[in-house]
Coordinates of C-alpha atoms and ligand atoms in Angstrom, one line a residue:
M1 CA 0.0 0.1 0.0
Q2 CA 1.3 3.4 -1.0
R3 CA 2.3 5.3 2.5
K4 CA -0.6 7.4 3.7
W5 CA -0.1 10.9 5.4
W6 CA -1.7 9.6 8.6
Q7 CA 0.7 6.8 9.0
G8 CA 3.4 9.4 9.6
A9 CA 1.2 11.7 11.5
V10 CA 0.6 12.5 15.1
V11 CA -2.9 13.5 16.1
Y12 CA -3.9 15.7 19.1
Q13 CA -7.2 15.2 20.6
I14 CA -9.2 18.3 21.8
Y15 CA -12.2 18.1 24.2
P16 CA -13.7 21.5 23.3
R17 CA -15.5 22.0 26.6
S18 CA -12.2 21.9 28.5
F19 CA -9.6 23.3 26.1
C20 CA -9.9 27.1 26.1
D21 CA -12.7 29.6 27.0
A22 CA -12.3 32.7 24.9
N23 CA -15.5 34.5 25.9
G24 CA -15.4 34.0 29.6
D25 CA -18.5 31.9 30.2
G26 CA -16.7 29.1 31.8
V27 CA -17.0 26.7 28.8
G28 CA -14.3 26.1 26.2
D29 CA -15.1 27.1 22.6
L30 CA -14.1 27.3 19.0
A31 CA -12.6 30.8 19.4
G32 CA -10.4 29.4 22.3
I33 CA -9.2 26.7 19.9
I34 CA -8.4 29.0 17.1
G35 CA -6.5 31.1 19.6
K36 CA -4.2 28.2 20.4
L37 CA -3.4 26.9 16.8
D38 CA 0.1 28.5 17.1
Y39 CA 0.7 26.4 20.2
L40 CA -0.3 23.3 18.4
E41 CA 1.8 24.2 15.4
T42 CA 4.8 24.5 17.8
L43 CA 4.0 21.2 19.3
G44 CA 4.1 19.9 15.6
V45 CA 0.9 17.8 15.4
D46 CA -0.5 17.0 12.0
A47 CA -4.1 16.7 12.9
I48 CA -6.7 17.6 15.6
W49 CA -9.4 15.1 16.6
L50 CA -12.0 17.4 17.7
S51 CA -14.6 15.9 20.1
P52 CA -18.1 16.9 19.2
V53 CA -19.0 20.6 18.8
Y54 CA -22.3 20.0 17.2
R55 CA -25.7 21.4 18.4
S56 CA -26.4 19.5 21.4
P57 CA -28.5 19.6 24.8
M58 CA -25.2 18.4 26.3
D59 CA -26.7 15.6 28.2
D60 CA -23.4 13.7 27.5
N61 CA -21.2 16.8 26.7
G62 CA -22.0 16.8 23.0
Y63 CA -22.1 13.0 22.3
D64 CA -25.8 13.7 22.1
I65 CA -26.3 15.5 18.7
S66 CA -29.6 17.4 17.9
D67 CA -28.1 18.9 14.7
Y68 CA -25.1 17.4 12.8
Q69 CA -24.6 20.4 10.4
D70 CA -24.7 23.2 13.0
I71 CA -22.5 24.2 15.9
A72 CA -23.6 24.3 19.6
A73 CA -24.1 28.0 20.6
E74 CA -21.9 27.7 23.6
F75 CA -19.0 26.4 21.3
G76 CA -19.6 29.0 18.5
T77 CA -20.8 29.1 15.0
L78 CA -20.3 27.4 11.7
A79 CA -18.4 30.3 10.4
Q80 CA -15.9 29.9 13.2
M81 CA -15.8 26.2 12.4
E82 CA -14.9 27.0 8.8
T83 CA -12.2 29.5 10.2
L84 CA -10.8 26.7 12.4
I85 CA -10.6 24.3 9.4
A86 CA -8.9 27.1 7.3
E87 CA -6.5 28.4 10.0
A88 CA -5.5 25.0 11.0
G89 CA -4.9 24.0 7.4
R90 CA -2.7 27.1 6.9
R91 CA -0.5 25.5 9.7
G92 CA -0.5 22.1 8.1
I93 CA -3.0 20.8 10.7
R94 CA -6.1 18.8 9.5
I95 CA -9.3 18.7 11.4
V96 CA -10.8 15.3 12.2
M97 CA -14.4 15.5 13.2
D98 CA -16.2 13.2 15.7
L99 CA -18.8 11.1 13.9
V100 CA -21.6 10.1 16.5
V101 CA -24.1 8.1 14.5
N102 CA -24.8 5.1 16.8
H103 CA -27.4 7.4 18.4
T104 CA -28.6 10.9 18.3
S105 CA -30.0 13.3 20.9
D106 CA -33.7 12.9 21.9
E107 CA -34.0 16.6 20.7
H108 CA -32.8 15.7 17.2
P109 CA -35.7 16.5 14.8
W110 CA -35.6 13.0 13.6
F111 CA -36.3 11.7 17.1
V112 CA -38.8 14.5 17.9
D113 CA -40.8 13.6 14.8
A114 CA -40.4 9.8 15.4
K115 CA -41.8 10.2 18.9
A116 CA -44.6 12.4 17.8
S117 CA -46.4 9.7 15.8
K118 CA -46.1 6.1 14.9
D119 CA -46.6 7.1 11.3
S120 CA -43.7 9.5 11.3
P121 CA -41.4 8.8 8.4
Y122 CA -38.6 9.0 11.0
R123 CA -40.2 6.3 13.3
D124 CA -38.0 3.6 11.9
F125 CA -34.9 5.7 12.2
Y126 CA -35.0 4.4 15.7
I127 CA -35.6 1.0 17.5
W128 CA -39.1 0.6 19.0
R129 CA -40.5 -2.4 20.6
Q130 CA -43.6 -3.6 22.3
P131 CA -43.5 -4.0 26.1
G132 CA -42.5 -7.3 27.4
P133 CA -45.2 -9.9 28.7
D134 CA -45.2 -8.1 32.1
G135 CA -45.7 -4.7 30.5
G136 CA -42.1 -3.9 31.4
P137 CA -39.2 -3.4 29.1
P138 CA -38.9 -5.9 26.3
D139 CA -35.8 -7.6 27.8
D140 CA -33.1 -6.9 30.4
Q141 CA -30.5 -5.3 28.2
R142 CA -28.6 -2.7 30.2
S143 CA -27.4 0.9 29.2
Y144 CA -23.6 1.6 29.6
F145 CA -24.7 4.6 31.6
G146 CA -26.7 2.6 34.1
G147 CA -30.3 1.3 34.2
S148 CA -32.3 -0.5 31.4
A149 CA -31.4 0.1 27.7
W150 CA -35.1 0.6 27.1
E151 CA -37.2 3.7 27.8
Y152 CA -40.9 3.7 27.7
D153 CA -42.9 6.2 25.6
A154 CA -46.3 6.5 27.1
A155 CA -47.7 8.3 24.0
S156 CA -47.1 5.3 21.7
G157 CA -47.1 2.6 24.4
E158 CA -43.7 1.4 23.0
Y159 CA -40.2 1.3 24.3
Y160 CA -37.2 2.8 22.4
F161 CA -33.6 1.5 22.7
H162 CA -30.6 3.4 24.1
L163 CA -27.2 1.9 24.9
F164 CA -26.1 5.2 26.5
S165 CA -28.4 7.7 28.2
R166 CA -32.1 7.8 27.7
R167 CA -31.6 11.1 25.9
Q168 CA -29.4 9.2 23.3
P169 CA -31.8 7.0 21.4
D170 CA -30.1 4.6 19.2
L171 CA -30.4 4.9 15.4
D172 CA -31.7 1.8 13.5
W173 CA -29.0 0.9 11.0
E174 CA -31.1 -1.7 9.6
N175 CA -32.9 1.1 7.9
P176 CA -31.4 2.2 4.5
A177 CA -32.9 5.7 4.9
V178 CA -30.6 6.1 7.9
H179 CA -27.6 5.2 5.8
E180 CA -28.5 7.7 3.2
A181 CA -29.1 10.5 5.8
V182 CA -25.7 9.9 7.5
H183 CA -23.7 9.6 4.2
R184 CA -25.2 12.9 3.1
M185 CA -24.1 14.6 6.4
M186 CA -20.7 13.0 6.2
N187 CA -20.2 14.2 2.6
W188 CA -21.3 17.8 3.8
W189 CA -18.5 17.9 6.2
L190 CA -15.9 16.2 3.8
D191 CA -16.7 18.8 1.2
K192 CA -15.8 21.5 3.8
G193 CA -12.2 20.0 3.6
I194 CA -12.0 18.2 6.9
G195 CA -9.2 15.6 7.4
G196 CA -11.5 12.8 8.3
F197 CA -13.6 11.2 11.1
R198 CA -13.2 9.6 14.5
M199 CA -16.2 7.3 14.7
D200 CA -17.9 7.0 18.0
V201 CA -18.6 3.4 19.1
I202 CA -18.8 2.5 15.5
D203 CA -18.7 -1.3 16.4
L204 CA -22.2 -0.9 17.8
I205 CA -24.1 0.2 14.6
G206 CA -24.3 -3.4 13.3
K207 CA -26.4 -4.4 16.4
E208 CA -29.3 -7.0 16.3
V209 CA -31.3 -5.9 19.3
D210 CA -33.8 -8.8 19.3
K211 CA -30.9 -11.3 19.4
Q212 CA -29.1 -9.2 22.1
I213 CA -26.1 -8.7 19.7
T214 CA -24.9 -5.1 20.2
A215 CA -21.1 -5.0 19.3
D216 CA -19.6 -6.4 16.1
G217 CA -22.9 -7.5 14.7
P218 CA -23.0 -9.6 11.4
C219 CA -23.9 -6.6 9.2
L220 CA -21.2 -4.3 10.7
H221 CA -18.5 -4.6 8.1
G222 CA -20.9 -4.4 5.2
L223 CA -22.2 -1.1 6.7
L224 CA -18.7 0.2 6.9
R225 CA -17.9 -0.7 3.3
Q226 CA -21.0 0.9 2.1
M227 CA -20.1 4.0 4.1
H228 CA -16.7 4.0 2.6
E229 CA -18.0 3.8 -1.0
A230 CA -20.6 6.5 -0.4
T231 CA -18.4 9.0 1.4
L232 CA -14.6 8.3 1.9
A233 CA -13.7 6.6 -1.5
G234 CA -11.3 8.9 -3.5
R235 CA -10.8 11.3 -0.6
D236 CA -7.3 11.5 1.1
V237 CA -8.9 11.4 4.6
V238 CA -8.3 9.4 7.8
T239 CA -10.9 7.4 9.7
V240 CA -10.4 5.9 13.1
G241 CA -13.2 3.8 14.7
E242 CA -13.8 3.6 18.5
T243 CA -14.2 -0.3 18.8
W244 CA -14.3 -1.5 22.4
S245 CA -15.0 -5.0 21.1
A246 CA -12.2 -5.1 18.7
T247 CA -9.6 -7.9 18.7
P248 CA -6.3 -7.9 16.8
E249 CA -7.8 -10.1 14.2
G250 CA -10.9 -7.9 14.0
A251 CA -8.8 -4.8 13.7
R252 CA -7.3 -6.3 10.5
L253 CA -10.9 -6.6 9.0
Y254 CA -11.5 -3.0 9.8
S255 CA -8.2 -1.5 8.7
D256 CA -6.8 -3.8 5.9
P257 CA -6.9 -1.3 3.0
A258 CA -7.9 -4.0 0.5
R259 CA -11.3 -4.1 2.5
R260 CA -12.0 -0.4 2.0
E261 CA -13.5 0.3 5.5
L262 CA -11.4 2.3 8.0
S263 CA -7.8 3.5 8.4
M264 CA -7.5 2.1 11.9
V265 CA -9.4 1.6 15.1
F266 CA -8.9 2.3 18.8
S267 CA -8.7 -0.8 20.8
F268 CA -9.0 -0.8 24.6
E269 CA -7.4 -4.1 25.6
H270 CA -4.5 -2.2 27.2
V271 CA -7.1 -0.2 29.1
T272 CA -9.5 -2.9 30.4
Q273 CA -6.6 -4.8 31.7
T274 CA -6.5 -2.4 34.7
W275 CA -10.3 -3.0 35.3
D276 CA -11.8 -5.5 37.7
A277 CA -13.4 -8.5 36.1
E278 CA -16.7 -8.1 38.1
H279 CA -16.8 -4.4 38.8
G280 CA -15.2 -3.1 35.7
K281 CA -13.7 0.3 35.8
W282 CA -15.2 1.0 39.2
R283 CA -12.5 -1.2 40.9
S284 CA -9.1 -0.4 39.5
R285 CA -6.3 -3.1 39.3
P286 CA -2.6 -2.3 39.2
F287 CA -0.9 -1.8 35.8
E288 CA 1.2 -4.9 35.0
L289 CA 3.8 -4.2 32.3
V290 CA 4.3 -7.7 31.2
A291 CA 0.6 -8.1 30.5
F292 CA 0.5 -4.9 28.8
K293 CA 3.5 -5.7 26.5
R294 CA 1.9 -9.0 25.6
V295 CA -1.2 -7.0 24.3
V296 CA 1.0 -4.5 22.5
S297 CA 3.0 -7.1 20.8
R298 CA -0.1 -9.0 19.7
W299 CA -1.6 -5.9 18.0
Q300 CA 1.8 -5.0 16.5
A301 CA 2.1 -8.5 14.9
A302 CA -1.5 -8.7 13.8
L303 CA -1.3 -5.5 11.8
A304 CA 2.3 -5.8 10.6
E305 CA 1.4 -7.0 7.0
A306 CA -1.9 -5.1 6.5
G307 CA -3.9 -2.8 8.6
W308 CA -2.7 -0.1 10.9
N309 CA -2.5 0.5 14.7
S310 CA -3.6 3.6 16.7
L311 CA -1.4 4.4 19.7
F312 CA -2.7 6.1 22.8
W313 CA -2.6 6.2 26.5
S314 CA -5.6 8.4 27.2
N315 CA -8.6 10.3 25.8
H316 CA -11.7 12.1 27.2
D317 CA -13.1 8.9 28.7
L318 CA -10.0 7.6 30.4
P319 CA -7.8 8.7 33.3
R320 CA -4.5 10.7 32.8
A321 CA -1.6 8.5 31.5
V322 CA 0.8 9.6 34.2
S323 CA -1.8 8.8 36.9
K324 CA -2.6 5.4 35.4
Y325 CA 0.7 4.2 34.0
G326 CA 3.3 6.4 35.5
D327 CA 4.1 8.3 38.8
E328 CA 2.2 11.3 39.9
G329 CA 4.7 12.3 42.6
R330 CA 8.5 12.5 42.4
F331 CA 8.8 11.2 38.8
R332 CA 5.9 12.8 37.3
V333 CA 8.0 14.5 34.6
E334 CA 10.2 11.5 33.9
S335 CA 7.2 9.1 33.9
A336 CA 5.4 11.3 31.4
K337 CA 8.4 11.4 29.1
A338 CA 9.1 7.7 29.4
L339 CA 5.4 6.8 28.6
A340 CA 5.5 9.1 25.6
T341 CA 8.8 7.6 24.3
V342 CA 7.8 4.0 24.4
L343 CA 4.3 4.7 22.9
H344 CA 5.5 6.9 20.1
G345 CA 8.3 4.4 19.2
L346 CA 5.7 1.8 18.2
R347 CA 4.3 1.1 14.7
G348 CA 1.0 3.1 14.2
T349 CA -0.5 6.6 14.6
P350 CA 0.1 8.2 18.0
Y351 CA -2.7 10.3 19.6
V352 CA -1.8 12.9 22.2
Y353 CA -4.8 13.9 24.6
Q354 CA -4.9 17.5 25.5
G355 CA -2.9 18.0 28.7
E356 CA -0.8 14.8 28.2
E357 CA 1.8 17.0 26.5
I358 CA 2.4 18.8 29.9
G359 CA 2.2 15.7 32.0
L360 CA -1.2 16.5 33.7
V361 CA -2.4 14.1 36.4
N362 CA -5.9 13.1 37.7
P363 CA -7.6 15.9 39.7
R364 CA -8.7 13.6 42.7
F365 CA -11.7 15.7 43.7
D366 CA -12.9 15.3 47.4
S367 CA -16.6 15.3 46.8
I368 CA -18.9 13.6 44.4
D369 CA -20.4 17.0 43.9
D370 CA -17.2 18.1 42.1
Y371 CA -17.9 15.5 39.4
R372 CA -20.1 16.3 36.2
D373 CA -19.9 13.2 34.0
I374 CA -23.2 11.5 33.4
E375 CA -21.7 7.9 33.4
T376 CA -20.0 8.7 36.6
L377 CA -23.0 10.2 38.4
N378 CA -25.4 7.6 37.1
L379 CA -23.2 4.7 38.1
Y380 CA -22.4 6.2 41.5
R381 CA -26.1 6.4 42.3
E382 CA -26.7 2.9 41.0
R383 CA -23.9 1.2 42.7
I384 CA -24.4 2.9 46.0
A385 CA -28.1 1.9 45.8
A386 CA -26.8 -1.7 45.1
G387 CA -24.8 -1.6 48.3
E388 CA -21.4 -0.4 47.2
T389 CA -19.7 1.8 49.7
H390 CA -19.1 5.6 49.0
E391 CA -15.3 5.2 49.8
A392 CA -15.0 2.3 47.2
M393 CA -17.0 4.1 44.6
M394 CA -15.0 7.4 45.1
A395 CA -11.8 5.2 44.8
G396 CA -13.1 3.9 41.5
I397 CA -14.0 7.4 40.2
R398 CA -10.7 8.8 41.2
A399 CA -8.9 6.1 39.4
N400 CA -11.0 5.6 36.3
G401 CA -13.8 8.2 36.1
R402 CA -14.1 10.2 32.8
D403 CA -13.9 13.6 34.6
N404 CA -10.2 12.7 35.2
A405 CA -9.5 13.8 31.6
R406 CA -12.0 16.7 31.5
T407 CA -10.6 19.4 33.9
P408 CA -9.9 22.7 32.1
M409 CA -6.6 23.0 30.3
P410 CA -4.2 25.0 32.5
W411 CA -2.5 27.5 30.3
D412 CA -0.8 29.5 33.0
A413 CA -0.8 30.1 36.8
S414 CA -3.3 32.9 36.8
E415 CA -6.8 32.4 38.1
H416 CA -8.6 29.4 36.8
G417 CA -5.3 28.4 35.2
G418 CA -5.8 30.9 32.5
F419 CA -8.7 28.8 31.0
G420 CA -10.9 31.8 30.9
K421 CA -12.1 34.7 32.9
A422 CA -15.0 33.0 34.5
A423 CA -15.1 29.9 36.9
P424 CA -14.9 26.9 34.6
W425 CA -17.8 24.3 34.2
I426 CA -15.6 21.8 36.3
R427 CA -13.0 22.6 38.8
P428 CA -9.3 22.9 37.4
N429 CA -6.5 20.6 38.6
P430 CA -5.5 21.7 42.1
D431 CA -1.8 21.9 40.9
Y432 CA -2.4 24.3 37.9
A433 CA -0.1 27.0 39.4
E434 CA 2.9 24.6 39.0
V435 CA 1.7 22.4 36.1
N436 CA 0.6 24.6 33.2
V437 CA 1.5 25.4 29.6
A438 CA 3.3 28.7 30.2
A439 CA 5.7 27.0 32.6
A440 CA 6.2 24.1 30.2
L441 CA 7.1 26.3 27.3
A442 CA 9.6 28.3 29.4
D443 CA 11.3 25.2 30.6
P444 CA 13.5 23.5 27.8
D445 CA 13.5 20.3 29.8
S446 CA 9.7 20.2 30.2
V447 CA 7.3 17.3 29.1
F448 CA 6.1 19.7 26.4
H449 CA 9.5 20.1 24.7
H450 CA 9.9 16.3 25.0
Y451 CA 6.8 15.7 23.1
R452 CA 7.8 18.3 20.6
R453 CA 11.1 16.6 19.9
L454 CA 9.4 13.1 19.8
I455 CA 6.8 14.4 17.1
R456 CA 9.7 15.9 15.2
L457 CA 11.6 12.6 15.4
R458 CA 8.7 10.7 13.7
K459 CA 9.0 13.1 10.8
D460 CA 12.7 12.6 10.4
E461 CA 12.9 8.8 11.0
E462 CA 11.0 6.7 8.5
A463 CA 11.9 3.6 10.4
L464 CA 9.7 4.8 13.3
V465 CA 6.8 5.0 10.8
L466 CA 7.1 1.9 8.7
G467 CA 9.8 -0.1 10.4
D468 CA 9.1 -3.7 11.5
Y469 CA 8.4 -4.2 15.2
R470 CA 10.4 -6.8 17.2
P471 CA 9.8 -7.2 21.0
L472 CA 12.5 -7.8 23.4
L473 CA 12.6 -8.7 27.1
D474 CA 9.0 -9.7 27.0
E475 CA 9.0 -11.1 30.5
H476 CA 10.8 -8.2 32.2
P477 CA 8.5 -6.6 34.8
E478 CA 9.9 -3.0 34.5
V479 CA 11.6 -2.6 31.1
F480 CA 9.8 -2.1 27.8
A481 CA 12.2 -2.7 25.0
Y482 CA 11.8 -3.4 21.2
L483 CA 13.5 -3.0 17.8
R484 CA 12.2 -1.1 14.7
T485 CA 14.0 -1.9 11.6
L486 CA 13.7 -0.5 8.1
G487 CA 16.0 -1.4 5.2
G488 CA 19.5 -1.6 7.1
R489 CA 18.5 0.7 9.8
R490 CA 17.9 -0.6 13.3
L491 CA 16.4 1.5 16.1
A492 CA 16.2 0.4 19.6
V493 CA 13.4 1.8 22.0
V494 CA 14.1 1.1 25.7
G495 CA 12.1 2.3 28.7
N496 CA 12.3 1.6 32.4
L497 CA 8.6 2.1 33.4
S498 CA 9.3 1.9 37.2
P499 CA 10.3 4.3 39.8
R500 CA 13.4 2.1 40.7
D501 CA 16.8 1.8 39.3
V502 CA 16.9 -1.2 37.1
E503 CA 20.0 -3.1 35.9
L504 CA 19.9 -5.9 33.4
A505 CA 21.9 -8.0 31.1
L506 CA 21.5 -6.7 27.5
P507 CA 19.8 -8.9 25.0
A508 CA 22.2 -9.8 22.2
E509 CA 20.1 -7.8 19.7
L510 CA 20.8 -4.6 21.6
E511 CA 24.6 -5.1 21.8
S512 CA 26.1 -2.1 19.9
A513 CA 29.6 -0.8 20.4
R514 CA 28.4 2.6 19.6
V515 CA 24.8 4.1 19.2
R516 CA 23.4 7.3 17.8
C517 CA 21.0 8.6 20.4
L518 CA 17.8 10.0 18.7
I519 CA 16.0 11.0 22.1
A520 CA 16.7 10.6 25.7
H521 CA 15.6 12.5 28.8
Y522 CA 18.5 11.4 30.9
D523 CA 22.0 11.4 29.6
A524 CA 22.3 10.2 25.9
P525 CA 23.7 6.7 25.8
Q526 CA 26.9 6.4 23.7
S527 CA 27.0 2.6 23.5
L528 CA 25.1 -0.5 24.6
S529 CA 27.2 -3.5 25.8
G530 CA 27.3 -6.1 28.6
R531 CA 25.0 -4.8 31.3
L532 CA 22.4 -1.9 31.1
A533 CA 21.6 0.4 34.1
L534 CA 18.4 2.5 33.7
R535 CA 17.4 5.3 36.2
P536 CA 13.8 5.5 37.3
Y537 CA 11.5 6.1 34.3
E538 CA 14.5 6.3 32.0
A539 CA 13.8 5.9 28.3
F540 CA 15.5 6.5 25.0
I541 CA 15.5 5.8 21.3
V542 CA 18.8 5.1 19.7
E543 CA 20.0 4.0 16.3
L544 CA 22.2 0.8 16.5
A545 CA 25.4 0.5 14.6
P546 CA 24.9 -1.8 11.6
P547 CA 25.7 -5.4 12.5
P548 CA 29.4 -6.3 11.8
Ligands
TEU1 O1 -17.6 6.1 24.4 C1 -18.0 4.7 24.5 C2 -17.9 4.2 25.8 O2 -18.5 3.2 26.0 C3 -17.3 4.9 27.0 O3 -17.8 6.0 26.9 C4 -17.6 4.5 28.3 O4 -17.0 5.4 29.2 C5 -17.1 3.2 28.6 O5 -17.7 2.7 29.8 C6 -15.8 3.2 28.8 O6 -15.4 3.6 30.0 C7 -18.0 6.9 23.4 C8 -17.5 8.4 23.7 O7 -16.1 8.2 23.6 C9 -18.0 8.8 25.0 O8 -17.6 10.0 25.4 C10 -19.6 8.9 24.9 O9 -20.1 9.2 26.1 C11 -20.0 7.6 24.4 O10 -19.4 6.9 23.3 C12 -21.5 7.8 23.9 O11 -21.5 8.6 22.8
CA2 CA1 -16.7 29.9 26.3

């Protein structure tokens, strides 16, 4: 396959509500993003994945859309959206929109019309069923946001299906009229010159509700190929599907270019590893490097010949990378850099979630009243009612709750972290006076400048883009090491992901009388031979001398 721009790209994810508030109403907006494009150009990213900015009653912070072709008033206007696309483009940055078509808002005209009458031409855009024999929900399927996945509509005496909140009714993708309407909307945005789509819970659109099949339904890949032909074909754009159900083999089906579906998917195996089998994300399990490396190597191998990986530690639904996989205290900076180095050295497209580039940590709010996320608040209420203790639930929320990623971006040490003139919609991280963008830009050794160098390196080192991946030290509990080779060039990526000094015998593949250091955040290694001593969270990428 001819190399695609997005294979060598680094994508920056923006959660608009929390990025930058330009008009002082406590909520981030498009003007705030436009004002920070120079910052992102300095960082060196090639694309922005923009979480939803569409018209929405904000029941789920925009993932509940009431008009796909208009902008939420609190975020700005369509004109500002076009300015963002143009101004980002002038800086070589493409805008990747969030496509949320598993469901709409219950305020979307399609649903308002559908609910108004059984004869509505939009009734079949949604999934309606008769009550169960006891007059209750048709079955016991659950919503991800707690409670039943069925909501009763007294007017029609029927239930509608919603895998997320009851204000996010699922679209019925068995209805071709839904396909046409969504394809028309996608082409409307693509014709505006966007760089592609991130596709929300796209593995759920092939659901067969009556068979209780939600993820990875039998028609899913057919729907994606149809969508590709109707919208993406012939356009040099990127598509990344959010697929919680994906396996390495499944990812190959999604991203093998010969199948003409997607460019890549987000898989979450490395995330759910730290979740409790019974209690899920609400009981956090420690991060185990060996298990993590096993997952990474399986995905790297599965997509080596065809398909493509996405690479990420965090996003707007996940805790901060340093808090989850690194060290929030003494080694916050070193662990942030080490996590970045070992992730960006892999084969795939790296994603940087806003704030990750300055090493932000989870906020650890004291009270449940400080949290805003619908999933967190719903599950808090539901699990406490089911007997879970407040302490245990708060521990789960502090470890894995989605608001961990949604605190306002701290631009400087001024009030509200320089996010905006008014008190933000959610409290800032308590440490914004120390950990903020202004401080990071001013410090050449900061996490920010490490990310800038790392992103630059990917542009200069084709072996980091297309090089083969070869894992090393699979069973080592603290060190993550692997080779990337392209042509005669051999790069080694080595990282100690522990707060301890580690010493180990070098694997033969790493023996190199002299090395060319490409990036390191402790002293640059000059050679690799015999034994290797690594300081806490030390990591580097070096070019090995050609084999004798
Ligand atoms: O997320 C899908 C999803 O299932 C996660 O939101 C959820 O948190 C899960 O339990 C993992 O923790 C997508 C969007 O990323 C999310 O923000 C939306 O809330 C959701 O879909 C509905 O659109
Ligand atoms: Ca605002």
